[in-house]
């Protein structure tokens, strides 16, 4: 199946998530389709991209496809996992990528949305980061995306509670650049914003975007510290709790975590 639709409208590239039955859970094939669409837009020198879901959805994306999480013993979010490749494809896209958000955004999809250059959403938008709900050891680059976006304290609250922040909180904390009342206005305002960007110098925008990415990632850590973080994360993805989190989701029950 096609997990996404991609087309070009008024010189703007549009990627639409298209697996409503599975709440746009980000399976590997869907992530590869997003990467291919971005590659294709880049090849055609498309200067602004919009990532959206079908109009009227309650869930923008339910996050990483939990059925595809590896069994314990393997890092679920290592550098070359498709979700990480997709996140980098958005960050490295040489032009603005606008996340157009209607509905709830979960886990890895929240990370994917947070690396978009701008987010515009409706009242139904909400954002949750959920590794603690499943027992996943989140990765350092992902954790940094959240700290950069919402600051340390809210990042901690979001990670520790795994509860969503609503559209008004998201606007208040600067996650949403703009909050609009309806899907019609969302489409209109997002296209208007993208068209404004098309008026400006693409080279200047691409270089400023890359500088902001480099500066945003520029908290240096020593190799020793990095290895310590990896060691800590391994304890989690080798754990009984990680296996329990995945099984509980698949069996549609609450997980029983034991801290081992
Ligand atoms: O029962 P069927 O076969 O129709 O399938 C159901 C769900 O099992 C499936 N589905 C998913 N499958 C795999 N991975 C997912 N993330 C996922 N989400 C949903 O889609 C079918 C429809 O789902 P329902 O639950 O019946 O839909 P609904 O009642 O509308 O509820 C929607 C939500 C989004 C509230 C619900 O599906 C949900 O809680 N999904 C999981 C959200 C979540 O916790 N995502 C985080 C995934 N983890 C990550 O992204 C990272 C690895 S991490 O954990 O680190 O953050």
Short mmCIF file of N, CA, C and O in Angstrom, two decimals, residues 115-168:
data_model
loop_
_atom_site.label_atom_id
_atom_site.label_comp_id
_atom_site.label_asym_id
_atom_site.label_seq_id
_atom_site.Cartn_x
_atom_site.Cartn_y
_atom_site.Cartn_z
N UNK A 115 11.12 18.33 14.93
CA UNK A 115 12.26 18.75 14.09
C UNK A 115 11.79 19.49 12.83
O UNK A 115 12.63 20.00 12.08
N UNK A 116 10.48 19.55 12.60
CA UNK A 116 10.01 20.40 11.50
C UNK A 116 10.37 21.85 11.84
O UNK A 116 10.52 22.21 13.01
N UNK A 117 10.48 22.68 10.83
CA UNK A 117 10.97 24.04 11.07
C UNK A 117 9.90 24.94 11.67
O UNK A 117 10.23 25.91 12.37
N UNK A 118 8.65 24.64 11.39
CA UNK A 118 7.53 25.41 11.95
C UNK A 118 6.39 24.42 12.16
O UNK A 118 6.26 23.48 11.38
N UNK A 119 5.58 24.67 13.18
CA UNK A 119 4.38 23.85 13.36
C UNK A 119 3.17 24.77 13.40
O UNK A 119 3.16 25.77 14.13
N UNK A 120 2.17 24.40 12.62
CA UNK A 120 0.91 25.15 12.62
C UNK A 120 -0.18 24.12 12.90
O UNK A 120 -0.20 23.05 12.28
N UNK A 121 -1.06 24.41 13.87
CA UNK A 121 -2.02 23.38 14.24
C UNK A 121 -3.39 23.93 14.57
O UNK A 121 -3.59 25.13 14.71
N UNK A 122 -4.34 23.00 14.69
CA UNK A 122 -5.70 23.36 15.11
C UNK A 122 -5.85 23.04 16.60
O UNK A 122 -4.95 22.46 17.22
N UNK A 123 -7.05 23.34 17.11
CA UNK A 123 -7.38 23.08 18.52
C UNK A 123 -7.25 21.60 18.87
O UNK A 123 -7.12 21.25 20.03
N UNK A 124 -7.33 20.72 17.87
CA UNK A 124 -7.27 19.28 18.16
C UNK A 124 -5.84 18.77 18.29
O UNK A 124 -5.63 17.60 18.64
N UNK A 125 -4.88 19.62 18.02
CA UNK A 125 -3.47 19.17 18.07
C UNK A 125 -3.08 18.88 19.53
O UNK A 125 -3.47 19.61 20.44
N UNK A 126 -2.34 17.81 19.72
CA UNK A 126 -1.74 17.56 21.04
C UNK A 126 -0.46 16.75 20.80
O UNK A 126 -0.29 16.13 19.74
N UNK A 127 0.41 16.81 21.80
CA UNK A 127 1.75 16.21 21.62
C UNK A 127 2.12 15.42 22.87
O UNK A 127 2.07 15.96 23.98
N UNK A 128 2.52 14.16 22.68
CA UNK A 128 2.96 13.35 23.83
C UNK A 128 4.23 12.60 23.46
O UNK A 128 4.35 12.09 22.34
N UNK A 129 5.14 12.53 24.42
CA UNK A 129 6.35 11.73 24.19
C UNK A 129 6.33 10.58 25.19
O UNK A 129 6.26 10.79 26.39
N UNK A 130 6.35 9.35 24.66
CA UNK A 130 5.85 8.20 25.40
C UNK A 130 6.82 7.07 25.72
O UNK A 130 6.37 5.98 26.08
N UNK A 131 8.14 7.24 25.62
CA UNK A 131 8.99 6.06 25.86
C UNK A 131 8.78 5.43 27.23
O UNK A 131 8.85 4.20 27.36
N UNK A 132 8.48 6.25 28.24
CA UNK A 132 8.32 5.68 29.59
C UNK A 132 7.06 4.83 29.70
O UNK A 132 6.94 4.01 30.61
N UNK A 133 6.12 5.03 28.75
CA UNK A 133 4.90 4.23 28.76
C UNK A 133 5.16 2.83 28.24
O UNK A 133 4.45 1.89 28.54
N UNK A 134 6.21 2.74 27.40
CA UNK A 134 6.48 1.45 26.74
C UNK A 134 7.76 0.81 27.29
O UNK A 134 7.99 -0.38 27.11
N UNK A 135 8.59 1.61 27.96
CA UNK A 135 9.85 1.08 28.47
C UNK A 135 10.98 1.21 27.46
O UNK A 135 11.91 0.40 27.43
N UNK A 136 10.88 2.25 26.61
CA UNK A 136 11.91 2.48 25.58
C UNK A 136 12.98 3.45 26.11
O UNK A 136 12.64 4.45 26.73
N UNK A 137 14.28 3.15 25.86
CA UNK A 137 15.33 4.10 26.25
C UNK A 137 15.46 5.15 25.16
O UNK A 137 15.96 4.85 24.07
N UNK A 138 14.98 6.35 25.39
CA UNK A 138 15.03 7.34 24.31
C UNK A 138 16.48 7.72 24.01
O UNK A 138 17.35 7.60 24.86
N UNK A 139 16.73 8.17 22.79
CA UNK A 139 18.12 8.43 22.38
C UNK A 139 18.53 9.88 22.64
O UNK A 139 17.68 10.77 22.71
N UNK A 140 19.84 10.14 22.81
CA UNK A 140 20.29 11.48 23.20
C UNK A 140 19.87 12.57 22.22
O UNK A 140 19.45 13.65 22.64
N UNK A 141 19.94 12.31 20.91
CA UNK A 141 19.58 13.37 19.97
C UNK A 141 18.09 13.69 20.11
O UNK A 141 17.67 14.85 20.09
N UNK A 142 17.28 12.65 20.31
CA UNK A 142 15.84 12.86 20.48
C UNK A 142 15.55 13.65 21.75
O UNK A 142 14.73 14.57 21.75
N UNK A 143 16.22 13.28 22.85
CA UNK A 143 16.00 14.00 24.11
C UNK A 143 16.34 15.48 23.91
O UNK A 143 15.60 16.38 24.34
N UNK A 144 17.42 15.74 23.19
CA UNK A 144 17.84 17.13 22.96
C UNK A 144 16.80 17.90 22.13
O UNK A 144 16.56 19.09 22.37
N UNK A 145 16.16 17.22 21.18
CA UNK A 145 15.11 17.92 20.40
C UNK A 145 14.03 18.47 21.33
O UNK A 145 13.51 19.55 21.13
N UNK A 146 13.68 17.67 22.35
CA UNK A 146 12.61 18.09 23.27
C UNK A 146 13.08 19.22 24.17
O UNK A 146 12.35 20.18 24.41
N UNK A 147 14.31 19.10 24.68
CA UNK A 147 14.84 20.16 25.55
C UNK A 147 14.90 21.47 24.77
O UNK A 147 14.48 22.52 25.26
N UNK A 148 15.38 21.39 23.52
CA UNK A 148 15.47 22.60 22.70
C UNK A 148 14.08 23.19 22.45
O UNK A 148 13.92 24.41 22.38
N UNK A 149 13.11 22.34 22.30
CA UNK A 149 11.78 22.82 21.94
C UNK A 149 11.03 23.38 23.12
O UNK A 149 10.46 24.46 23.06
N UNK A 150 11.00 22.66 24.26
CA UNK A 150 10.11 23.09 25.35
C UNK A 150 10.84 23.46 26.64
O UNK A 150 10.19 23.87 27.60
N UNK A 151 12.18 23.32 26.66
CA UNK A 151 12.92 23.61 27.89
C UNK A 151 12.96 22.39 28.80
O UNK A 151 12.20 21.43 28.64
N UNK A 152 13.87 22.47 29.79
CA UNK A 152 14.19 21.29 30.60
C UNK A 152 13.01 20.78 31.42
O UNK A 152 12.70 19.59 31.42
N UNK A 153 12.31 21.71 32.10
CA UNK A 153 11.28 21.24 33.02
C UNK A 153 10.08 20.63 32.31
O UNK A 153 9.59 19.58 32.72
N UNK A 154 9.63 21.28 31.24
CA UNK A 154 8.49 20.70 30.53
C UNK A 154 8.91 19.40 29.83
O UNK A 154 8.13 18.44 29.78
N UNK A 155 10.16 19.36 29.33
CA UNK A 155 10.64 18.11 28.71
C UNK A 155 10.58 16.98 29.74
O UNK A 155 10.11 15.88 29.44
N UNK A 156 11.02 17.28 30.95
CA UNK A 156 10.97 16.23 32.00
C UNK A 156 9.54 15.81 32.27
O UNK A 156 9.24 14.62 32.36
N UNK A 157 8.65 16.80 32.39
CA UNK A 157 7.25 16.45 32.68
C UNK A 157 6.67 15.58 31.55
O UNK A 157 6.02 14.57 31.81
N UNK A 158 6.96 15.98 30.30
CA UNK A 158 6.42 15.22 29.17
C UNK A 158 6.97 13.79 29.14
O UNK A 158 6.24 12.83 28.93
N UNK A 159 8.29 13.66 29.35
CA UNK A 159 8.89 12.31 29.33
C UNK A 159 8.42 11.48 30.53
O UNK A 159 8.16 10.28 30.38
N UNK A 160 8.33 12.08 31.71
CA UNK A 160 8.05 11.30 32.92
C UNK A 160 6.57 10.91 33.02
O UNK A 160 6.24 9.84 33.51
N UNK A 161 5.67 11.81 32.59
CA UNK A 161 4.24 11.48 32.69
C UNK A 161 3.74 10.78 31.44
O UNK A 161 2.74 10.07 31.49
N UNK A 162 4.39 11.03 30.30
CA UNK A 162 3.94 10.53 28.98
C UNK A 162 2.55 11.07 28.63
O UNK A 162 1.87 10.52 27.76
N UNK A 163 2.11 12.15 29.29
CA UNK A 163 0.80 12.72 29.00
C UNK A 163 0.91 13.77 27.90
O UNK A 163 1.93 14.48 27.81
N UNK A 164 -0.14 13.90 27.10
CA UNK A 164 -0.10 14.92 26.03
C UNK A 164 -0.20 16.35 26.56
O UNK A 164 -0.86 16.58 27.59
N UNK A 165 0.44 17.26 25.88
CA UNK A 165 0.12 18.68 26.09
C UNK A 165 -0.88 19.06 25.00
O UNK A 165 -0.81 18.56 23.87
N UNK A 166 -1.85 19.91 25.36
CA UNK A 166 -2.88 20.26 24.38
C UNK A 166 -2.42 21.42 23.49
O UNK A 166 -1.32 21.97 23.68
N UNK A 167 -3.29 21.79 22.55
CA UNK A 167 -2.90 22.79 21.55
C UNK A 167 -2.57 24.15 22.20
O UNK A 167 -1.63 24.83 21.78
N UNK A 168 -3.33 24.51 23.24
CA UNK A 168 -3.09 25.82 23.88
C UNK A 168 -1.76 25.81 24.63
O UNK A 168 -1.00 26.78 24.57
#
